[in-house]
């Protein structure tokens, strides 16, 4: 390829804007970029993507690097995805990135992999195929160009309208310039919907299982935002999951907001909450033990 | 920065109540004047100092009490206060004081709050977590003192 052609293409890409969406809105034909710093959020979004694909009877393929395929199966199972059953019947394939590429690395390698998977899914009778991959294979000095080449070549695969892809970019691994290219070369970007995002606190929507996730330190100053997030989960989710496993501190005011949200649920609905010991103690003081619809479990560390 | 003088109403040593007297400045593990932006740092200091003398259970209890008292100062006690923490007689003592208008209730936090109530549960929480809790309040300010026994 002529150097000037590649340079021109890179310059064009800077002007493009990707459309931000949420994981639950992705459908066949979408090619989305997900950037993340938090492994738990990445796993949540991947779980939701997998779950939606399985429900639609599509084939789902995950290329994983940070965790092994076996660990990924465990993580998915923890997030309400029937991964083992789906894998047993061949609908779900979990593969290590390096195994999939088998030395045929770089942009062409990944395009060939995608193309082969799409053809195989069709041959096996699936109406569509979803693929998600950790893009760590592109971490080299020429990563920006490799990704550009990949995304451009892969675009052709989407024209049949049966392929849906999320490319995952770990912010700890890619530099800011490469991430900017990644975002610009995709049709859409996917991230968890964040109600509050600061250095000390993150409140965001959790997709699998559905509810909210709060990490960091939470006090009365964000009580309104917390209640907004709880309210949205109450509207959208039959059973609310409140993931406080990465919440280090919560005050009495916010603890009360959570307990009150559970009290207000109608008898047929539940709130399942996962938390650390300090939060468990605060919930007990706030009367969580007397709320039948609220189930509190202590968080355990996953890999 | 000079620490503000305490008026008689806010000084525990002038009260008939049995709040432990604070040691002089050299004996204080923590001595922080604070307003709202200091809450995060205040929690970190309280947790750090308490973890040097006690287990997680103690750290959580002291942290929760210190933070709820400080929050009350910020939200209802005039916005500025002072937190002191020290160890004495096999106990950790936390003292939070302000120069606000005082608490209306004579004996706040004695009744378990309704779970659906909007606010007013911080002091009740403190009374459940500290072995001893005294609160002296008046028109010149409030001082709350919580004592946590250390295992021998």
Short mmCIF file of C-alpha atoms in Angstrom, two decimals:
data_model
loop_
_atom_site.label_atom_id
_atom_site.label_comp_id
_atom_site.label_asym_id
_atom_site.label_seq_id
_atom_site.Cartn_x
_atom_site.Cartn_y
_atom_site.Cartn_z
CA UNK A 1 0.00 0.00 0.00
CA UNK A 2 1.32 3.44 -0.86
CA UNK A 3 2.41 5.42 2.19
CA UNK A 4 0.59 8.51 0.99
CA UNK A 5 -2.67 6.56 0.65
CA UNK A 6 -2.43 5.33 4.21
CA UNK A 7 -1.62 8.82 5.51
CA UNK A 8 -4.58 10.30 3.70
CA UNK A 9 -6.89 7.71 5.12
CA UNK A 10 -5.64 8.36 8.65
CA UNK A 11 -6.24 12.10 8.23
CA UNK A 12 -9.82 11.52 7.03
CA UNK A 13 -10.61 9.37 10.01
CA UNK A 14 -9.93 12.20 12.44
CA UNK A 15 -13.07 13.97 11.22
CA UNK A 16 -15.45 11.09 11.72
CA UNK A 17 -17.62 10.78 14.81
CA UNK A 18 -18.88 7.48 16.16
CA UNK A 19 -22.44 7.27 17.47
CA UNK A 20 -22.68 6.50 21.19
CA UNK A 21 -25.13 3.81 22.17
CA UNK A 22 -25.72 1.23 24.88
CA UNK A 23 -25.05 -2.49 24.67
CA UNK A 24 -28.70 -3.46 24.86
CA UNK A 25 -29.47 -1.51 21.67
CA UNK A 26 -26.92 -3.25 19.44
CA UNK A 27 -28.26 -5.27 16.53
CA UNK A 28 -27.10 -7.06 13.40
CA UNK A 29 -25.09 -4.78 11.17
CA UNK A 30 -23.56 -2.81 14.05
CA UNK A 31 -19.82 -2.45 14.49
CA UNK A 32 -19.15 -0.94 17.88
CA UNK A 33 -16.09 0.11 19.83
CA UNK A 34 -15.98 -0.34 23.60
CA UNK A 35 -13.26 1.38 25.63
CA UNK A 36 -13.00 0.48 29.28
CA UNK A 37 -10.73 0.86 32.30
CA UNK A 38 -12.77 -1.25 34.67
CA UNK A 39 -12.59 -5.01 34.06
CA UNK A 40 -15.90 -5.55 35.87
CA UNK A 41 -17.67 -3.14 33.55
CA UNK A 42 -16.13 -4.81 30.51
CA UNK A 43 -17.36 -8.19 31.72
CA UNK A 44 -20.82 -6.75 32.40
CA UNK A 45 -21.11 -5.35 28.87
CA UNK A 46 -19.73 -8.54 27.29
CA UNK A 47 -22.19 -10.61 29.34
CA UNK A 48 -25.11 -8.48 28.19
CA UNK A 49 -23.92 -8.71 24.56
CA UNK A 50 -23.61 -12.49 24.80
CA UNK A 51 -26.94 -12.90 26.55
CA UNK A 52 -28.81 -10.82 23.96
CA UNK A 53 -27.18 -12.76 21.12
CA UNK A 54 -28.05 -16.13 22.64
CA UNK A 55 -31.66 -15.01 23.13
CA UNK A 56 -31.87 -14.05 19.46
CA UNK A 57 -30.67 -17.55 18.51
CA UNK A 58 -27.51 -16.08 16.98
CA UNK A 59 -24.09 -17.67 17.18
CA UNK A 60 -21.89 -15.75 19.64
CA UNK A 61 -18.09 -15.79 19.56
CA UNK A 62 -15.87 -14.17 22.19
CA UNK A 63 -12.14 -13.68 21.76
CA UNK A 64 -10.65 -13.15 25.17
CA UNK A 65 -7.19 -12.22 26.40
CA UNK A 66 -7.27 -10.86 29.96
CA UNK A 67 -9.08 -13.98 31.22
CA UNK A 68 -8.94 -17.51 29.83
CA UNK A 69 -11.95 -18.91 27.98
CA UNK A 70 -12.72 -21.05 31.04
CA UNK A 71 -12.58 -18.04 33.34
CA UNK A 72 -14.76 -16.09 30.93
CA UNK A 73 -17.34 -18.87 31.06
CA UNK A 74 -17.36 -18.55 34.87
CA UNK A 75 -17.66 -14.77 34.72
CA UNK A 76 -20.56 -15.04 32.28
CA UNK A 77 -22.31 -17.60 34.49
CA UNK A 78 -21.99 -15.17 37.45
CA UNK A 79 -23.76 -12.59 35.33
CA UNK A 80 -26.87 -14.56 34.48
CA UNK A 81 -25.64 -16.00 31.17
CA UNK A 82 -26.17 -19.73 30.60
CA UNK A 83 -22.72 -19.97 29.08
CA UNK A 84 -21.98 -23.65 29.63
CA UNK A 85 -25.19 -24.88 28.08
CA UNK A 86 -24.76 -22.57 25.11
CA UNK A 87 -21.16 -23.70 24.63
CA UNK A 88 -22.19 -27.36 24.82
CA UNK A 89 -24.61 -26.96 21.93
CA UNK A 90 -22.09 -24.95 19.90
CA UNK A 91 -24.02 -21.70 19.92
CA UNK A 92 -21.40 -19.97 22.09
CA UNK A 93 -17.69 -20.13 21.30
CA UNK A 94 -15.11 -18.76 23.75
CA UNK A 95 -11.59 -18.56 22.35
CA UNK A 96 -8.25 -17.13 23.36
CA UNK A 97 -7.21 -14.32 21.02
CA UNK A 98 -3.75 -15.76 20.45
CA UNK A 99 -5.13 -19.22 19.69
CA UNK A 100 -7.56 -17.79 17.17
CA UNK A 101 -4.89 -15.88 15.31
CA UNK A 102 -2.41 -18.80 15.33
CA UNK A 103 0.50 -16.66 14.17
CA UNK A 104 -1.49 -15.10 11.34
CA UNK A 105 -1.61 -11.85 13.21
CA UNK A 106 -2.34 -8.27 12.35
CA UNK A 107 -5.31 -6.79 10.61
CA UNK A 108 -5.55 -9.40 7.85
CA UNK A 109 -5.50 -12.21 10.37
CA UNK A 110 -8.44 -10.80 12.33
CA UNK A 111 -10.44 -10.08 9.19
CA UNK A 112 -9.94 -13.67 8.05
CA UNK A 113 -11.05 -14.91 11.45
CA UNK A 114 -14.22 -12.82 11.34
CA UNK A 115 -14.99 -13.82 7.78
CA UNK A 116 -14.58 -17.51 8.58
CA UNK A 117 -16.79 -17.26 11.65
CA UNK A 118 -19.52 -15.49 9.70
CA UNK A 119 -19.51 -18.15 6.97
CA UNK A 120 -19.48 -20.97 9.50
CA UNK A 121 -22.45 -19.51 11.36
CA UNK A 122 -24.43 -19.32 8.16
CA UNK A 123 -23.51 -22.86 7.20
CA UNK A 124 -24.57 -24.04 10.68
CA UNK A 125 -27.98 -22.45 10.23
CA UNK A 126 -27.78 -19.47 12.56
CA UNK A 127 -29.73 -16.35 11.52
CA UNK A 128 -26.87 -14.13 12.58
CA UNK A 129 -23.58 -13.96 14.42
CA UNK A 130 -22.21 -11.75 17.19
CA UNK A 131 -18.51 -11.42 17.78
CA UNK A 132 -16.65 -9.59 20.47
CA UNK A 133 -12.89 -9.42 20.73
CA UNK A 134 -10.25 -7.95 22.95
CA UNK A 135 -8.21 -5.88 20.49
CA UNK A 136 -4.92 -6.31 22.36
CA UNK A 137 -3.46 -8.01 19.26
CA UNK A 138 -3.04 -4.52 17.78
CA UNK A 139 -0.72 -3.12 20.44
CA UNK A 140 2.34 -2.32 18.40
CA UNK A 141 3.92 0.94 17.25
CA UNK A 142 1.73 0.78 14.15
CA UNK A 143 -1.44 -0.07 16.07
CA UNK A 144 -3.36 2.92 14.73
CA UNK A 145 -2.69 1.85 11.14
CA UNK A 146 -3.39 -1.81 11.85
CA UNK A 147 -6.73 -0.94 13.42
CA UNK A 148 -7.63 1.36 10.56
CA UNK A 149 -6.82 -1.35 8.05
CA UNK A 150 -8.81 -3.89 10.06
CA UNK A 151 -11.88 -1.75 10.54
CA UNK A 152 -11.95 -0.76 6.88
CA UNK A 153 -11.55 -4.33 5.62
CA UNK A 154 -14.03 -5.66 8.16
CA UNK A 155 -16.66 -3.13 7.03
CA UNK A 156 -17.44 -5.32 4.03
CA UNK A 157 -18.45 -8.18 6.29
CA UNK A 158 -21.33 -6.13 7.70
CA UNK A 159 -23.08 -5.50 4.42
CA UNK A 160 -24.96 -8.80 4.61
CA UNK A 161 -26.62 -7.48 7.78
CA UNK A 162 -25.97 -10.57 9.85
CA UNK A 163 -22.83 -9.63 11.73
CA UNK A 164 -22.69 -7.61 14.96
CA UNK A 165 -19.31 -6.85 16.49
CA UNK A 166 -17.98 -5.19 19.63
CA UNK A 167 -14.25 -4.46 19.62
CA UNK A 168 -12.87 -4.03 23.14
CA UNK A 169 -10.08 -1.56 23.88
CA UNK A 170 -8.45 -1.55 27.29
CA UNK A 171 -7.42 2.00 28.19
CA UNK A 172 -4.53 0.61 30.22
CA UNK A 173 -3.05 -0.96 27.09
CA UNK A 174 -3.70 1.54 24.28
CA UNK A 175 -2.43 5.11 24.13
CA UNK A 176 -4.85 7.99 23.76
CA UNK A 177 -4.11 8.58 20.07
CA UNK A 178 -4.79 4.96 19.16
CA UNK A 179 -7.96 5.00 21.22
CA UNK A 180 -9.09 8.09 19.35
CA UNK A 181 -8.56 6.27 16.06
CA UNK A 182 -10.38 3.24 17.39
CA UNK A 183 -13.37 5.34 18.33
CA UNK A 184 -13.37 7.19 15.02
CA UNK A 185 -13.13 4.07 12.83
CA UNK A 186 -16.21 2.44 14.33
CA UNK A 187 -19.78 3.12 13.45
CA UNK A 188 -20.81 3.14 17.13
CA UNK A 189 -19.30 3.34 20.61
CA UNK A 190 -20.55 1.36 23.57
CA UNK A 191 -20.05 2.07 27.24
CA UNK A 192 -22.00 1.61 30.42
CA UNK A 193 -24.49 4.43 30.94
CA UNK A 194 -22.93 6.50 33.72
CA UNK A 195 -25.06 8.60 36.05
CA UNK A 196 -22.02 9.89 37.87
CA UNK A 197 -18.38 9.50 36.95
CA UNK A 198 -15.61 11.09 39.00
CA UNK A 199 -12.29 10.13 40.52
CA UNK A 200 -13.93 8.94 43.74
CA UNK A 201 -17.30 7.64 42.59
CA UNK A 202 -18.87 5.89 39.65
CA UNK A 203 -22.61 5.17 39.45
CA UNK A 204 -23.63 3.40 36.30
CA UNK A 205 -26.17 1.09 34.80
CA UNK A 206 -25.41 -2.60 34.99
CA UNK A 207 -26.71 -4.73 32.16
CA UNK A 208 -26.14 -8.31 33.19
CA UNK A 209 -27.79 -8.89 35.59
CA UNK A 210 -29.74 -5.68 35.10
CA UNK A 211 -29.60 -2.97 37.72
CA UNK A 212 -27.01 -0.47 38.90
CA UNK A 213 -23.39 -0.61 39.87
CA UNK A 214 -21.74 1.81 42.29
CA UNK A 215 -17.99 1.90 42.90
CA UNK A 216 -15.84 4.12 45.13
CA UNK A 217 -17.14 6.36 47.91
CA UNK A 218 -20.78 7.43 48.12
CA UNK A 219 -22.31 10.05 50.40
CA UNK A 220 -25.23 12.49 50.67
CA UNK A 221 -23.75 14.79 48.02
CA UNK A 222 -24.72 12.28 45.33
CA UNK A 223 -27.90 11.04 46.97
CA UNK A 224 -30.04 12.59 44.21
CA UNK A 225 -28.05 10.86 41.45
CA UNK A 226 -28.19 7.57 43.31
CA UNK A 227 -31.96 7.86 43.59
CA UNK A 228 -32.18 8.69 39.90
CA UNK A 229 -30.23 5.54 39.05
CA UNK A 230 -32.35 3.43 41.41
CA UNK A 231 -35.51 4.93 39.92
CA UNK A 232 -34.44 4.07 36.40
CA UNK A 233 -33.65 0.49 37.43
CA UNK A 234 -37.04 0.24 39.09
CA UNK A 235 -38.67 1.32 35.81
CA UNK A 236 -36.63 -0.98 33.58
CA UNK A 237 -35.84 -4.07 35.63
CA UNK A 238 -38.32 -6.48 37.08
CA UNK A 239 -35.78 -7.57 39.69
CA UNK A 240 -33.21 -4.95 40.55
CA UNK A 241 -29.58 -5.89 41.00
CA UNK A 242 -27.55 -3.42 43.03
CA UNK A 243 -23.86 -4.18 42.65
CA UNK A 244 -21.91 -2.50 45.42
CA UNK A 245 -19.00 -4.94 45.39
CA UNK A 246 -16.54 -2.15 44.59
CA UNK A 247 -18.14 0.40 46.93
CA UNK A 248 -15.69 1.19 49.70
CA UNK A 249 -17.81 3.60 51.72
CA UNK A 250 -21.47 4.60 51.97
CA UNK A 251 -23.10 6.98 54.44
CA UNK A 252 -26.40 6.68 56.33
CA UNK A 253 -28.31 8.93 53.94
CA UNK A 254 -27.48 6.90 50.82
CA UNK A 255 -27.96 3.62 52.64
CA UNK A 256 -31.46 4.74 53.49
CA UNK A 257 -32.16 5.59 49.84
CA UNK A 258 -31.31 2.05 48.81
CA UNK A 259 -33.38 0.43 51.56
CA UNK A 260 -36.30 2.71 50.72
CA UNK A 261 -36.12 1.73 47.05
CA UNK A 262 -36.42 -1.91 48.11
CA UNK A 263 -39.30 -1.20 50.49
CA UNK A 264 -41.20 0.51 47.68
CA UNK A 265 -41.04 -2.50 45.37
CA UNK A 266 -44.32 -4.39 44.89
CA UNK A 267 -44.41 -7.85 46.51
CA UNK A 268 -43.62 -9.74 43.28
CA UNK A 269 -40.33 -7.93 42.72
CA UNK A 270 -36.92 -8.26 44.37
CA UNK A 271 -33.76 -6.30 44.95
CA UNK A 272 -30.56 -8.36 45.10
CA UNK A 273 -27.62 -6.46 46.50
CA UNK A 274 -23.93 -7.44 46.65
CA UNK A 275 -21.60 -5.49 48.88
CA UNK A 276 -18.59 -5.27 51.19
CA UNK A 277 -18.71 -5.66 55.00
CA UNK A 278 -18.96 -1.93 55.81
CA UNK A 279 -21.95 -1.54 53.51
CA UNK A 280 -23.52 -4.69 54.91
CA UNK A 281 -23.29 -3.17 58.36
CA UNK A 282 -24.83 0.12 57.21
CA UNK A 283 -27.70 -1.71 55.54
CA UNK A 284 -28.40 -3.68 58.72
CA UNK A 285 -28.51 -0.45 60.73
CA UNK A 286 -30.88 1.04 58.17
CA UNK A 287 -33.31 -1.85 58.63
CA UNK A 288 -32.48 -3.98 55.58
CA UNK A 289 -33.05 -7.14 57.61
CA UNK A 290 -36.75 -6.39 57.89
CA UNK A 291 -37.33 -5.85 54.17
CA UNK A 292 -38.51 -9.13 52.61
CA UNK A 293 -37.87 -8.02 49.04
CA UNK A 294 -34.22 -7.15 49.75
CA UNK A 295 -31.56 -9.82 49.66
CA UNK A 296 -28.05 -8.80 50.68
CA UNK A 297 -25.01 -10.94 49.86
CA UNK A 298 -21.38 -10.28 50.53
CA UNK A 299 -19.14 -9.69 47.52
CA UNK A 300 -16.48 -12.21 46.61
CA UNK A 301 -13.49 -11.34 44.50
CA UNK A 302 -13.38 -12.75 40.99
CA UNK A 303 -10.23 -13.05 38.95
CA UNK B 1 -3.31 27.66 60.72
CA UNK B 2 -4.45 28.41 64.27
CA UNK B 3 -7.25 26.26 65.64
CA UNK B 4 -10.28 28.20 66.83
CA UNK B 5 -10.92 28.53 70.58
CA UNK B 6 -13.76 26.48 71.95
CA UNK B 7 -16.45 28.29 73.85
CA UNK B 8 -17.54 26.86 77.17
CA UNK B 9 -20.65 25.37 75.64
CA UNK B 10 -18.67 23.30 73.17
CA UNK B 11 -15.79 22.33 75.46
CA UNK B 12 -16.41 18.87 76.89
CA UNK B 13 -14.20 19.53 79.86
CA UNK B 14 -16.58 22.24 81.06
CA UNK B 15 -19.60 19.94 80.95
CA UNK B 16 -20.99 17.87 83.81
CA UNK B 17 -21.31 14.97 81.31
CA UNK B 18 -18.68 12.25 81.40
CA UNK B 19 -17.17 12.82 77.95
CA UNK B 20 -13.48 11.84 77.98
CA UNK B 21 -11.13 14.80 78.05
CA UNK B 22 -8.88 15.20 75.05
CA UNK B 23 -5.15 15.03 75.63
CA UNK B 24 -3.01 17.98 74.71
CA UNK B 25 -2.10 18.42 71.07
CA UNK B 26 0.85 16.06 71.20
CA UNK B 27 -1.38 13.15 72.25
CA UNK B 28 -3.85 13.54 69.42
CA UNK B 29 -3.55 11.09 66.56
CA UNK B 30 -5.88 13.18 64.42
CA UNK B 31 -6.78 16.85 64.77
CA UNK B 32 -8.49 18.18 61.68
CA UNK B 33 -10.53 21.30 61.14
CA UNK B 34 -12.94 20.50 58.31
CA UNK B 35 -15.59 21.75 55.96
CA UNK B 36 -17.43 19.80 53.26
CA UNK B 37 -14.51 19.41 50.80
CA UNK B 38 -12.46 17.77 53.59
CA UNK B 39 -14.81 14.84 54.19
CA UNK B 40 -13.00 12.43 51.88
CA UNK B 41 -9.61 13.17 53.44
CA UNK B 42 -11.08 13.09 56.94
CA UNK B 43 -12.40 9.56 56.37
CA UNK B 44 -9.04 8.43 55.02
CA UNK B 45 -7.16 9.80 58.03
CA UNK B 46 -9.59 8.31 60.54
CA UNK B 47 -9.42 4.91 58.83
CA UNK B 48 -5.63 5.00 58.58
CA UNK B 49 -5.09 5.86 62.22
CA UNK B 50 -7.66 3.40 63.51
CA UNK B 51 -6.29 0.54 61.39
CA UNK B 52 -3.00 0.96 63.24
CA UNK B 53 -4.67 0.05 66.55
CA UNK B 54 -7.62 -2.17 65.64
CA UNK B 55 -9.12 -4.70 63.26
CA UNK B 56 -11.48 -4.10 60.32
CA UNK B 57 -14.54 -4.21 62.55
CA UNK B 58 -13.20 -1.41 64.73
CA UNK B 59 -12.04 0.60 61.73
CA UNK B 60 -15.50 0.42 60.17
CA UNK B 61 -17.26 1.43 63.38
CA UNK B 62 -14.96 4.37 64.05
CA UNK B 63 -15.06 5.47 60.41
CA UNK B 64 -18.84 5.37 60.22
CA UNK B 65 -19.27 7.33 63.46
CA UNK B 66 -16.63 9.92 62.60
CA UNK B 67 -18.07 10.40 59.14
CA UNK B 68 -21.69 10.68 60.25
CA UNK B 69 -20.80 13.22 62.94
CA UNK B 70 -18.72 15.23 60.50
CA UNK B 71 -21.52 15.08 57.94
CA UNK B 72 -23.98 16.42 60.53
CA UNK B 73 -21.64 19.34 61.15
CA UNK B 74 -21.39 20.10 57.45
CA UNK B 75 -25.11 19.78 56.74
CA UNK B 76 -26.68 21.09 59.93
CA UNK B 77 -23.99 22.42 62.27
CA UNK B 78 -22.87 25.55 60.53
CA UNK B 79 -20.65 23.88 57.90
CA UNK B 80 -17.32 23.90 59.73
CA UNK B 81 -16.03 21.79 62.59
CA UNK B 82 -13.14 20.01 64.17
CA UNK B 83 -12.43 16.31 64.51
CA UNK B 84 -10.05 14.93 67.08
CA UNK B 85 -9.12 11.30 67.54
CA UNK B 86 -6.92 9.81 70.19
CA UNK B 87 -6.33 6.63 72.12
CA UNK B 88 -6.52 6.50 75.91
CA UNK B 89 -7.29 3.81 78.52
CA UNK B 90 -7.44 1.04 75.92
CA UNK B 91 -9.95 2.95 73.84
CA UNK B 92 -10.18 5.01 70.70
CA UNK B 93 -11.99 8.29 71.23
CA UNK B 94 -13.49 10.42 68.46
CA UNK B 95 -14.63 13.95 69.21
CA UNK B 96 -16.41 16.09 66.62
CA UNK B 97 -17.30 19.67 67.48
CA UNK B 98 -18.86 22.67 65.78
CA UNK B 99 -20.03 26.17 66.57
CA UNK B 100 -23.45 25.87 64.97
CA UNK B 101 -26.84 26.58 66.46
CA UNK B 102 -27.10 23.31 68.35
CA UNK B 103 -29.49 20.39 68.04
CA UNK B 104 -33.11 21.01 68.94
CA UNK B 105 -33.70 17.59 70.54
CA UNK B 106 -32.29 17.32 74.04
CA UNK B 107 -31.31 13.70 73.59
CA UNK B 108 -30.97 13.06 69.87
CA UNK B 109 -30.69 9.64 68.29
CA UNK B 110 -32.29 7.64 71.11
CA UNK B 111 -35.13 6.18 69.05
CA UNK B 112 -34.68 3.92 66.06
CA UNK B 113 -35.62 5.94 62.96
CA UNK B 114 -38.40 4.85 60.63
CA UNK B 115 -36.68 3.23 57.61
CA UNK B 116 -38.74 5.47 55.34
CA UNK B 117 -37.74 8.71 57.07
CA UNK B 118 -35.84 11.16 54.96
CA UNK B 119 -33.02 12.04 57.36
CA UNK B 120 -32.04 12.15 61.00
CA UNK B 121 -30.49 8.72 61.46
CA UNK B 122 -26.78 9.55 61.82
CA UNK B 123 -26.72 9.91 65.59
CA UNK B 124 -28.80 6.78 66.14
CA UNK B 125 -26.23 4.89 64.01
CA UNK B 126 -23.45 6.31 66.21
CA UNK B 127 -25.14 5.14 69.38
CA UNK B 128 -25.34 1.59 67.96
CA UNK B 129 -21.66 1.48 67.00
CA UNK B 130 -19.80 3.14 69.90
CA UNK B 131 -19.65 1.71 73.40
CA UNK B 132 -20.03 5.17 74.86
CA UNK B 133 -21.54 8.17 73.17
CA UNK B 134 -22.13 11.63 74.62
CA UNK B 135 -23.44 14.70 72.89
CA UNK B 136 -23.39 18.15 74.38
CA UNK B 137 -25.31 20.74 72.46
CA UNK B 138 -26.45 24.31 72.91
CA UNK B 139 -26.86 27.58 71.06
CA UNK B 140 -23.07 28.04 70.88
CA UNK B 141 -22.41 24.68 69.24
CA UNK B 142 -22.28 20.92 69.58
CA UNK B 143 -19.65 18.42 70.64
CA UNK B 144 -20.17 14.71 70.14
CA UNK B 145 -17.79 12.19 71.66
CA UNK B 146 -17.67 8.49 70.89
CA UNK B 147 -15.54 5.93 72.67
CA UNK B 148 -14.57 2.53 71.27
CA UNK B 149 -12.96 -0.08 73.46
CA UNK B 150 -9.77 -1.68 72.18
CA UNK B 151 -9.27 -5.38 72.83
CA UNK B 152 -6.61 -6.01 75.47
#
